[in-house]
Amino acid sequence: MTPSASSGQALRQAQDRPQIIDRTSGLGAQPTPDFEEQRRHWEERSARGRRRRGPGSGAVDRTISDVPLKVAYDPSDVADLDPARDLAWPGAYPYTRGIHANGYRDRLWTMRQFAGFGTAAQTNARYHFLLAQGQHGLSVAFDMPTLMGYDSDAAQARGEVGKCGVAIDSLADMELLFDGIDMADITTSMTINGPACIALAQYVAAAEKKGIPRAKLGGTIQADILKEYIAQKEWIFPPRPHMRIIVDMIDFCTREMPKWNTISISGYHIREAGSTAAQELAFTLADGFAYVEACMAAGMDVDSFAPRLSFFFNSHIDFFEEIAKFRAARRIYARHMREKYGARNPRSWQLRFHTQTAGCSATAQQPENNIVRVAFEAMAAVLGGTQSLHTNSMDEVLALPTEKSVEIALRTQQVLAYETNVTNVVDPLGGSYYVEALTAEMERQAESYFAQIAEYGGVIEAIEAGFFQREIAEASYRYQRSIEAKERIVVGVNAFAKDEEAAEIELLKITEETERGQARAVQAVRQGRDGASVASSLDRLQAACRDPKDNLMPHLIDSVNAYCTEGEIVEAMAKVYGRYTETAVV
Amino acid sequence: MNERPLRIVIAKAGLDGHDRGAKVIARALRDAGMEVIYTGLFQTPEQIVQTAVQEDADGIGLSILSGAHMTLFPLVVEQLQAQGAGDIVFFGGGTIPPDDAQRLRDLGVRAIFTPGAPLQDIVDFVRSECGKRRALVG
């Protein structure tokens, strides 16, 4: 059959049938009703539905953070939005739509699972496993004594060694932690704040012992002490000397570690402590600006250090609110960095961030459900344009995660990255009436908090007055009450619960032998080193603590190289700085 | 019926800074009409029991989310015995796996509440158990 014969036949058949007159092109069509008339129709239908639904139907008209929501959003909600001013294009100021012109097409986010438990040798084995599974970078979780500046054999450490993370007492442990891992090839994130300067010194020293110069080290260290006073409560010294330590670290890294992200300014813990999304956003950015101001006050040029500042946010379960929060964060940061702090380098305007799914949204009841929550939260982070992501494991609400549950969490990211296609288009929710309105609302609430913090005289003054702590405690209690009243449903907790004692999932347990073994190990380190260089390096460190002009970092590297333990170094510094105690706010 | 409200010490021990749960419980008990003393962070078991004895508390609620519960709960039980305060109702909560919770109950911890426990259950437990203690001790 030839093509012309075939089409002639088809034409004849069509002529025999009743005709359909297509008016969709507009000519002769019904007139389109006026948009406002359409609105009135919709409002009537919506009101009828609301009457039928009646009170107490469980319908929630607020976000999880108590932001009032409309039933539907329309162009009037974004009437004030100026696309050129407020959105621009991906990769352009004010970066609402992301910091990269091509989003994830050029570069996927970094899949980075936070891990650490027991001894350095045990965690080292977990790192080898994670790298073999395709993870891109390492993320060190330290145990409580390490985070609070105590050695594993200290009285304060009893029961805590290796429980929440890995115990690192001295350079010897840090060397063991990275045994067999090419520190020039991977990036490492270290979640530690009070003693961050010591952990950084240990990391540099461990790499240099392998022959890798500090300039080649990539990664980040949290070192965000302000949110410790606000939410996480792992401080050592009072706020002002702690700020000096952070400024010294940023200054040192800026000069000597060009690939290192100097600080990870964190909202994660603020949110976990019970804040709203807007509080997380506002308090975190306020902390960030406080570090910028402290570095500038110490004489640093904003464009010398700002490109290496990074952020860390929580991704909670209220999907669109989280996406709006991430978008607002970039816009607010860019505006303040350019307009208030006078940064001229575009990299100084770009807010880069890591995200972790919300531990506090996980439930002990039916823990497998947490896999699903994590998947939604991870997608919100990706639609919000995160640079790296940690997905929580389903069993973290009960104990440290097992290898199996960590693998599922990592696979969740891989499915998101390679199967869902959400990575193909940059900022896919940009222009959504709802998401744009919520983004603007987040920015408005954050600016209002900045004004309140300024009234206290700044972040440190607001901490001392208990402002953040009170705001968070209020929000957290309000949220808990809404769960109790079943205004909000948590599956498996206040609805769809099952009568079972607890899930039968395998849990990872850290034994008491870990604590005894680690205590013996740190004692062996103390016995095997040169006592004279320990004493002299600590003397020089103390002298530097008294002299604000002398950067602490080189002295800290000397001390860790002499195998001074973390507890000894903290003790020496506390003799100059004192220790912080909080007035508890309920 | 005793006129004086029940008095409860809510405590954080060890190095654990996670105080969200402790603060929420403290407020819920206060809203339920009890007197609540929140110890603040980083208390030793000795200090916690001393506070409870000095304040003539009816109960102690200990919150631990750092994994150190199998060390710190038994130390508080020990201190209650040592300070002659075995009548004080000792309960707690946190990220505590089920088999650990059972072992702690066997040691004399009266109740262990894990994440997701309804506030009303905790309030009811405290009112009932601490109320019994008050009726006995006066």
Coordinates of N, CA and C in Angstrom, one line a residue, chain A residues 323-504:
Chain A
I323 N 9.7 23.8 51.8 CA 10.2 24.2 50.6 C 10.3 25.8 50.6
A324 N 9.2 26.4 51.1 CA 9.2 27.8 51.2 C 10.3 28.4 52.1
K325 N 10.5 27.6 53.2 CA 11.6 28.0 54.1 C 12.9 28.0 53.5
F326 N 13.2 27.0 52.7 CA 14.6 26.9 52.0 C 14.7 28.1 51.0
R327 N 13.6 28.3 50.3 CA 13.7 29.4 49.2 C 13.8 30.7 49.9
A328 N 13.1 31.0 51.0 CA 13.2 32.2 51.7 C 14.6 32.4 52.3
A329 N 15.2 31.3 52.8 CA 16.5 31.4 53.4 C 17.5 32.0 52.4
R330 N 17.5 31.5 51.2 CA 18.4 32.0 50.2 C 18.2 33.5 49.9
R331 N 16.9 33.9 49.8 CA 16.6 35.2 49.4 C 17.0 36.2 50.5
I332 N 16.6 35.9 51.8 CA 17.0 36.8 52.9 C 18.5 36.9 53.0
Y333 N 19.2 35.8 52.9 CA 20.6 35.8 53.1 C 21.3 36.7 52.0
A334 N 20.9 36.5 50.8 CA 21.5 37.2 49.7 C 21.3 38.7 49.9
R335 N 20.0 39.1 50.3 CA 19.7 40.5 50.5 C 20.6 41.1 51.6
H336 N 20.6 40.4 52.7 CA 21.4 41.0 53.8 C 22.9 41.0 53.5
M337 N 23.4 40.0 52.9 CA 24.9 40.0 52.6 C 25.2 41.1 51.6
R338 N 24.4 41.3 50.6 CA 24.7 42.4 49.7 C 24.4 43.8 50.2
E339 N 23.2 43.9 50.7 CA 22.7 45.3 51.0 C 23.2 45.7 52.4
K340 N 23.3 44.8 53.4 CA 23.6 45.3 54.7 C 25.1 45.2 55.0
Y341 N 25.7 44.0 54.5 CA 27.1 43.8 54.8 C 28.1 44.2 53.7
G342 N 27.5 44.6 52.6 CA 28.3 45.2 51.5 C 29.1 44.2 50.8
A343 N 28.8 42.9 50.8 CA 29.6 41.9 50.1 C 29.5 42.2 48.6
R344 N 30.6 42.0 47.8 CA 30.5 42.3 46.4 C 30.7 41.0 45.6
N345 N 31.3 40.0 46.2 CA 31.5 38.7 45.5 C 30.2 37.9 45.5
P346 N 29.6 37.6 44.3 CA 28.4 36.8 44.3 C 28.4 35.6 45.2
R347 N 29.5 35.0 45.3 CA 29.6 33.7 46.2 C 29.3 34.1 47.6
S348 N 29.6 35.3 48.0 CA 29.3 35.7 49.4 C 27.8 35.9 49.6
W349 N 27.0 36.0 48.5 CA 25.6 36.2 48.6 C 24.8 34.9 48.6
Q350 N 25.5 33.8 48.2 CA 24.8 32.5 48.0 C 24.8 31.7 49.3
L351 N 23.6 31.4 49.7 CA 23.4 30.5 50.9 C 23.4 29.1 50.4
R352 N 24.5 28.3 50.9 CA 24.6 26.9 50.6 C 24.2 26.2 51.8
F353 N 23.4 25.1 51.7 CA 23.0 24.4 52.9 C 22.9 22.9 52.8
H354 N 23.2 22.3 53.9 CA 23.0 20.8 54.1 C 21.6 20.6 54.8
T355 N 21.0 19.5 54.5 CA 19.7 19.3 55.2 C 19.7 17.9 55.8
Q356 N 19.0 17.8 56.9 CA 18.7 16.5 57.5 C 17.2 16.4 57.8
T357 N 16.7 15.2 57.5 CA 15.2 15.0 57.8 C 15.0 15.1 59.3
A358 N 13.8 15.4 59.7 CA 13.4 15.8 61.0 C 13.4 14.5 62.0
G359 N 14.4 14.4 62.8 CA 14.4 13.4 63.8 C 13.1 13.4 64.7
C360 N 12.7 14.7 65.0 CA 11.5 14.8 65.9 C 10.2 14.5 65.2
S361 N 10.2 14.2 63.9 CA 9.0 13.8 63.2 C 8.9 12.3 63.2
A362 N 9.9 11.6 63.6 CA 9.9 10.2 63.6 C 9.2 9.7 64.9
T363 N 8.6 8.5 64.8 CA 7.8 8.0 65.9 C 8.4 6.6 66.3
A364 N 8.3 6.4 67.6 CA 8.7 5.1 68.2 C 7.7 4.0 67.8
Q365 N 6.4 4.5 67.6 CA 5.3 3.6 67.3 C 5.5 3.2 65.8
Q366 N 5.3 2.0 65.4 CA 5.4 1.6 64.0 C 6.5 2.2 63.3
P367 N 7.7 2.0 63.8 CA 8.9 2.7 63.2 C 9.1 2.6 61.7
E368 N 8.6 1.5 61.1 CA 8.8 1.4 59.7 C 8.1 2.6 58.9
N369 N 7.1 3.2 59.6 CA 6.5 4.4 58.9 C 7.4 5.5 58.8
N370 N 8.5 5.5 59.6 CA 9.5 6.6 59.5 C 10.2 6.6 58.1
I371 N 10.3 5.5 57.5 CA 10.9 5.4 56.1 C 10.1 6.3 55.2
V372 N 8.8 6.3 55.3 CA 7.9 7.0 54.4 C 8.0 8.5 54.7
R373 N 8.0 8.9 56.0 CA 8.2 10.3 56.4 C 9.5 10.8 55.9
V374 N 10.5 10.1 56.0 CA 11.9 10.5 55.6 C 11.8 10.8 54.1
A375 N 11.1 9.9 53.3 CA 11.1 10.1 51.9 C 10.4 11.4 51.5
F376 N 9.3 11.7 52.1 CA 8.7 13.0 51.9 C 9.6 14.2 52.2
E377 N 10.2 14.1 53.4 CA 11.0 15.2 53.9 C 12.2 15.4 53.0
A378 N 12.8 14.3 52.5 CA 13.9 14.3 51.6 C 13.5 15.0 50.3
M379 N 12.3 14.7 49.8 CA 11.9 15.4 48.6 C 11.7 16.9 48.8
A380 N 11.2 17.3 49.9 CA 11.0 18.7 50.2 C 12.4 19.4 50.2
A381 N 13.4 18.7 50.8 CA 14.7 19.3 50.8 C 15.3 19.5 49.4
V382 N 15.0 18.5 48.5 CA 15.5 18.5 47.1 C 14.7 19.6 46.3
L383 N 13.4 19.7 46.5 CA 12.7 20.7 45.8 C 13.0 22.1 46.3
G384 N 13.6 22.1 47.5 CA 14.0 23.4 48.1 C 15.5 23.7 47.7
G385 N 16.1 22.8 47.0 CA 17.5 23.1 46.5 C 18.6 22.8 47.4
T386 N 18.6 21.8 48.2 CA 19.7 21.6 49.2 C 20.9 21.1 48.4
Q387 N 22.1 21.4 49.0 CA 23.4 21.0 48.5 C 23.8 19.6 48.9
S388 N 23.4 19.2 50.1 CA 23.7 17.9 50.6 C 22.6 17.4 51.5
L389 N 22.5 16.1 51.8 CA 21.3 15.6 52.5 C 21.7 14.4 53.3
H390 N 21.2 14.4 54.5 CA 21.2 13.2 55.4 C 19.7 12.7 55.6
T391 N 19.5 11.5 55.2 CA 18.1 10.9 55.5 C 18.2 10.1 56.8
N392 N 17.3 10.3 57.7 CA 17.3 9.6 59.0 C 16.9 8.1 58.7
S393 N 17.4 7.3 59.6 CA 17.1 5.9 59.6 C 15.8 5.7 60.4
M394 N 15.0 4.7 60.1 CA 13.7 4.5 60.7 C 13.9 4.2 62.2
D395 N 15.0 3.7 62.7 CA 15.1 3.2 64.1 C 15.8 4.2 65.0
E396 N 16.1 5.4 64.4 CA 16.9 6.4 65.2 C 16.1 6.9 66.4
V397 N 14.8 6.8 66.4 CA 14.0 7.3 67.6 C 14.2 6.3 68.8
L398 N 14.7 5.1 68.5 CA 14.9 4.1 69.6 C 16.4 3.9 70.0
A399 N 17.3 4.1 69.0 CA 18.7 3.8 69.3 C 19.5 4.3 68.1
L400 N 20.8 4.0 68.1 CA 21.6 4.3 66.9 C 21.2 3.3 65.8
P401 N 21.2 3.8 64.5 CA 20.7 3.0 63.5 C 21.6 1.7 63.1
T402 N 20.9 0.7 62.7 CA 21.7 -0.5 62.3 C 22.1 -0.3 60.8
E403 N 23.0 -1.1 60.4 CA 23.5 -1.0 59.0 C 22.4 -1.2 58.0
K404 N 21.4 -2.1 58.3 CA 20.3 -2.3 57.4 C 19.5 -1.0 57.2
S405 N 19.2 -0.4 58.4 CA 18.3 0.8 58.3 C 19.0 2.0 57.7
V406 N 20.3 2.1 57.9 CA 21.1 3.1 57.2 C 21.1 2.9 55.7
E407 N 21.1 1.7 55.3 CA 21.1 1.4 53.9 C 19.8 1.8 53.2
I408 N 18.7 1.5 53.9 CA 17.4 1.9 53.4 C 17.3 3.5 53.3
A409 N 17.9 4.2 54.3 CA 17.8 5.6 54.2 C 18.6 6.2 53.0
L410 N 19.8 5.6 52.8 CA 20.6 6.0 51.6 C 19.9 5.6 50.3
R411 N 19.3 4.5 50.3 CA 18.6 4.1 49.0 C 17.4 5.0 48.8
T412 N 16.8 5.5 49.8 CA 15.7 6.5 49.7 C 16.2 7.7 48.8
Q413 N 17.4 8.2 49.2 CA 18.0 9.3 48.4 C 18.3 8.9 47.0
Q414 N 18.7 7.7 46.8 CA 19.1 7.3 45.4 C 17.9 7.1 44.6
V415 N 16.7 6.6 45.1 CA 15.5 6.6 44.4 C 15.0 8.0 44.0
L416 N 15.1 8.9 45.0 CA 14.8 10.3 44.7 C 15.6 10.9 43.6
A417 N 16.9 10.6 43.6 CA 17.8 11.2 42.7 C 17.7 10.6 41.3
Y418 N 17.5 9.3 41.2 CA 17.6 8.7 39.9 C 16.3 8.2 39.3
E419 N 15.2 8.1 40.1 CA 14.0 7.5 39.6 C 12.9 8.5 39.4
T420 N 12.8 9.5 40.4 CA 11.6 10.3 40.4 C 11.6 11.5 39.4
N421 N 12.7 11.8 38.8 CA 12.8 12.9 37.8 C 12.6 14.3 38.4
V422 N 12.6 14.4 39.7 CA 12.4 15.7 40.3 C 13.6 16.6 40.1
T423 N 14.7 16.0 39.7 CA 15.9 16.7 39.6 C 16.1 17.4 38.2
N424 N 15.1 17.1 37.3 CA 15.3 17.6 35.9 C 15.0 19.0 35.7
V425 N 14.1 19.6 36.5 CA 13.8 21.0 36.3 C 14.2 21.8 37.6
V426 N 14.8 23.0 37.4 CA 15.2 23.8 38.5 C 14.0 24.4 39.2
D427 N 14.0 24.4 40.5 CA 13.0 25.1 41.3 C 11.6 24.8 40.7
P428 N 11.1 23.6 40.6 CA 9.9 23.3 39.9 C 8.7 23.9 40.6
L429 N 8.7 24.4 41.8 CA 7.6 25.0 42.4 C 7.6 26.5 42.4
G430 N 8.7 27.1 41.8 CA 8.7 28.5 41.6 C 7.6 29.0 40.8
G431 N 6.9 30.0 41.2 CA 5.8 30.6 40.5 C 4.4 30.0 41.0
S432 N 4.5 28.9 41.8 CA 3.3 28.4 42.4 C 2.7 29.5 43.3
Y433 N 1.4 29.9 43.2 CA 0.9 30.9 44.0 C 1.1 30.6 45.5
Y434 N 0.8 29.4 45.8 CA 0.9 29.0 47.2 C 2.4 29.1 47.7
V435 N 3.3 28.4 47.0 CA 4.7 28.4 47.5 C 5.3 29.8 47.5
E436 N 5.0 30.6 46.5 CA 5.5 32.0 46.5 C 5.0 32.8 47.7
A437 N 3.6 32.6 47.9 CA 3.0 33.4 49.0 C 3.6 32.9 50.4
L438 N 3.9 31.6 50.5 CA 4.4 31.1 51.8 C 5.9 31.5 51.9
T439 N 6.6 31.6 50.8 CA 8.0 32.0 50.8 C 8.1 33.5 51.3
A440 N 7.2 34.3 50.8 CA 7.1 35.7 51.2 C 6.7 35.8 52.7
E441 N 5.8 34.9 53.2 CA 5.4 35.0 54.6 C 6.6 34.6 55.5
M442 N 7.3 33.6 55.1 CA 8.5 33.1 55.8 C 9.5 34.3 56.0
E443 N 9.7 35.0 54.9 CA 10.6 36.1 54.9 C 10.1 37.2 55.8
R444 N 8.8 37.5 55.8 CA 8.2 38.5 56.6 C 8.4 38.2 58.1
Q445 N 8.1 36.9 58.4 CA 8.2 36.5 59.8 C 9.7 36.6 60.3
A446 N 10.6 36.2 59.4 CA 12.0 36.2 59.8 C 12.5 37.7 60.1
E447 N 12.1 38.6 59.2 CA 12.4 40.0 59.4 C 11.9 40.5 60.7
S448 N 10.7 40.1 61.0 CA 10.1 40.5 62.3 C 10.9 40.0 63.5
Y449 N 11.4 38.8 63.4 CA 12.2 38.2 64.5 C 13.6 39.0 64.5
F450 N 14.1 39.3 63.3 CA 15.4 40.1 63.4 C 15.2 41.4 64.1
A451 N 14.1 42.0 63.9 CA 13.8 43.3 64.6 C 13.7 43.1 66.1
Q452 N 13.1 42.0 66.6 CA 13.0 41.7 68.0 C 14.4 41.4 68.6
I453 N 15.2 40.7 67.8 CA 16.5 40.4 68.3 C 17.4 41.7 68.4
A454 N 17.2 42.6 67.5 CA 17.9 43.8 67.5 C 17.5 44.6 68.7
E455 N 16.2 44.5 69.2 CA 15.8 45.3 70.3 C 16.5 44.8 71.6
Y456 N 16.9 43.5 71.6 CA 17.7 43.0 72.8 C 19.2 43.5 72.7
G457 N 19.6 44.0 71.5 CA 21.0 44.4 71.4 C 21.8 43.4 70.6
G458 N 21.2 42.3 70.2 CA 22.0 41.3 69.4 C 21.7 39.9 69.9
V459 N 22.3 38.9 69.2 CA 22.0 37.5 69.4 C 22.5 37.1 70.8
I460 N 23.7 37.5 71.2 CA 24.2 37.1 72.5 C 23.4 37.7 73.6
E461 N 23.0 38.9 73.5 CA 22.1 39.6 74.5 C 20.8 38.9 74.6
A462 N 20.2 38.5 73.4 CA 18.9 37.8 73.4 C 19.1 36.4 74.1
I463 N 20.2 35.8 73.9 CA 20.5 34.5 74.5 C 20.5 34.7 76.0
E464 N 21.2 35.7 76.5 CA 21.4 35.9 77.9 C 20.0 36.3 78.5
A465 N 19.1 36.9 77.8 CA 17.8 37.2 78.3 C 16.8 36.0 78.2
G466 N 17.3 34.9 77.6 CA 16.4 33.7 77.5 C 15.4 33.8 76.4
F467 N 15.5 34.8 75.5 CA 14.5 35.1 74.5 C 14.2 33.9 73.6
F468 N 15.3 33.3 72.9 CA 15.2 32.2 72.0 C 14.6 31.0 72.7
Q469 N 15.2 30.7 73.9 CA 14.8 29.6 74.7 C 13.3 29.6 75.0
R470 N 12.8 30.8 75.4 CA 11.4 31.0 75.7 C 10.5 30.8 74.5
E471 N 10.9 31.4 73.4 CA 10.1 31.3 72.1 C 10.0 29.8 71.7
I472 N 11.1 29.1 71.8 CA 11.1 27.7 71.4 C 10.3 26.8 72.3
A473 N 10.4 27.1 73.6 CA 9.6 26.3 74.6 C 8.1 26.5 74.4
E474 N 7.7 27.7 74.1 CA 6.3 28.0 73.8 C 5.8 27.3 72.6
A475 N 6.6 27.4 71.5 CA 6.2 26.7 70.3 C 6.1 25.2 70.4
S476 N 7.0 24.7 71.1 CA 7.1 23.2 71.3 C 5.9 22.7 72.1
Y477 N 5.6 23.5 73.1 CA 4.4 23.1 74.0 C 3.1 23.2 73.2
R478 N 3.0 24.3 72.4 CA 1.8 24.5 71.6 C 1.6 23.4 70.6
Y479 N 2.7 23.0 70.0 CA 2.6 21.8 69.1 C 2.2 20.6 69.8
Q480 N 2.8 20.3 70.9 CA 2.5 19.1 71.7 C 1.0 19.0 72.1
R481 N 0.5 20.2 72.5 CA -0.9 20.3 72.8 C -1.8 20.0 71.6
S482 N -1.4 20.4 70.5 CA -2.2 20.2 69.3 C -2.3 18.7 68.9
I483 N -1.2 18.0 69.2 CA -1.2 16.6 69.0 C -2.1 15.9 70.0
E484 N -2.0 16.4 71.3 CA -2.8 15.8 72.4 C -4.3 16.0 72.1
A485 N -4.7 17.2 71.5 CA -6.0 17.5 71.3 C -6.5 16.9 69.9
K486 N -5.6 16.2 69.3 CA -5.9 15.6 68.0 C -6.3 16.6 66.9
E487 N -5.8 17.8 67.1 CA -6.0 18.8 66.0 C -5.1 18.5 64.9
R488 N -4.0 17.8 65.2 CA -3.1 17.2 64.2 C -3.0 15.7 64.4
I489 N -2.9 15.0 63.3 CA -2.8 13.6 63.4 C -1.3 13.2 63.1
V490 N -0.9 12.3 64.0 CA 0.4 11.6 63.8 C 0.1 10.1 63.6
V491 N 0.3 9.6 62.5 CA 0.0 8.2 62.2 C 0.7 7.2 63.1
G492 N -0.1 6.4 63.7 CA 0.5 5.4 64.6 C 0.6 5.9 66.1
V493 N 0.4 7.2 66.3 CA 0.6 7.8 67.6 C -0.8 8.2 68.2
N494 N -1.5 9.2 67.5 CA -2.8 9.6 68.0 C -3.9 9.2 67.0
A495 N -3.6 8.4 66.0 CA -4.5 7.7 65.1 C -3.9 6.5 64.5
F496 N -4.7 5.6 64.1 CA -4.2 4.4 63.4 C -3.2 3.6 64.3
A497 N -3.4 3.7 65.6 CA -2.4 3.0 66.5 C -2.7 1.5 66.5
K498 N -1.7 0.8 66.8 CA -1.9 -0.7 66.9 C -1.5 -1.0 68.4
D499 N -2.2 -2.1 68.8 CA -1.9 -2.6 70.2 C -0.7 -3.5 70.2
E500 N 0.4 -2.9 70.2 CA 1.6 -3.8 70.3 C 2.6 -3.1 71.2
E501 N 3.3 -3.8 71.9 CA 4.3 -3.3 72.9 C 5.3 -2.4 72.2
A502 N 5.9 -2.9 71.2 CA 6.9 -2.1 70.4 C 7.2 -3.0 69.2
A503 N 7.8 -2.3 68.2 CA 8.1 -3.1 66.9 C 9.3 -4.0 67.2
E504 N 9.3 -5.1 66.5 CA 10.4 -6.0 66.6 C 11.4 -5.7 65.6

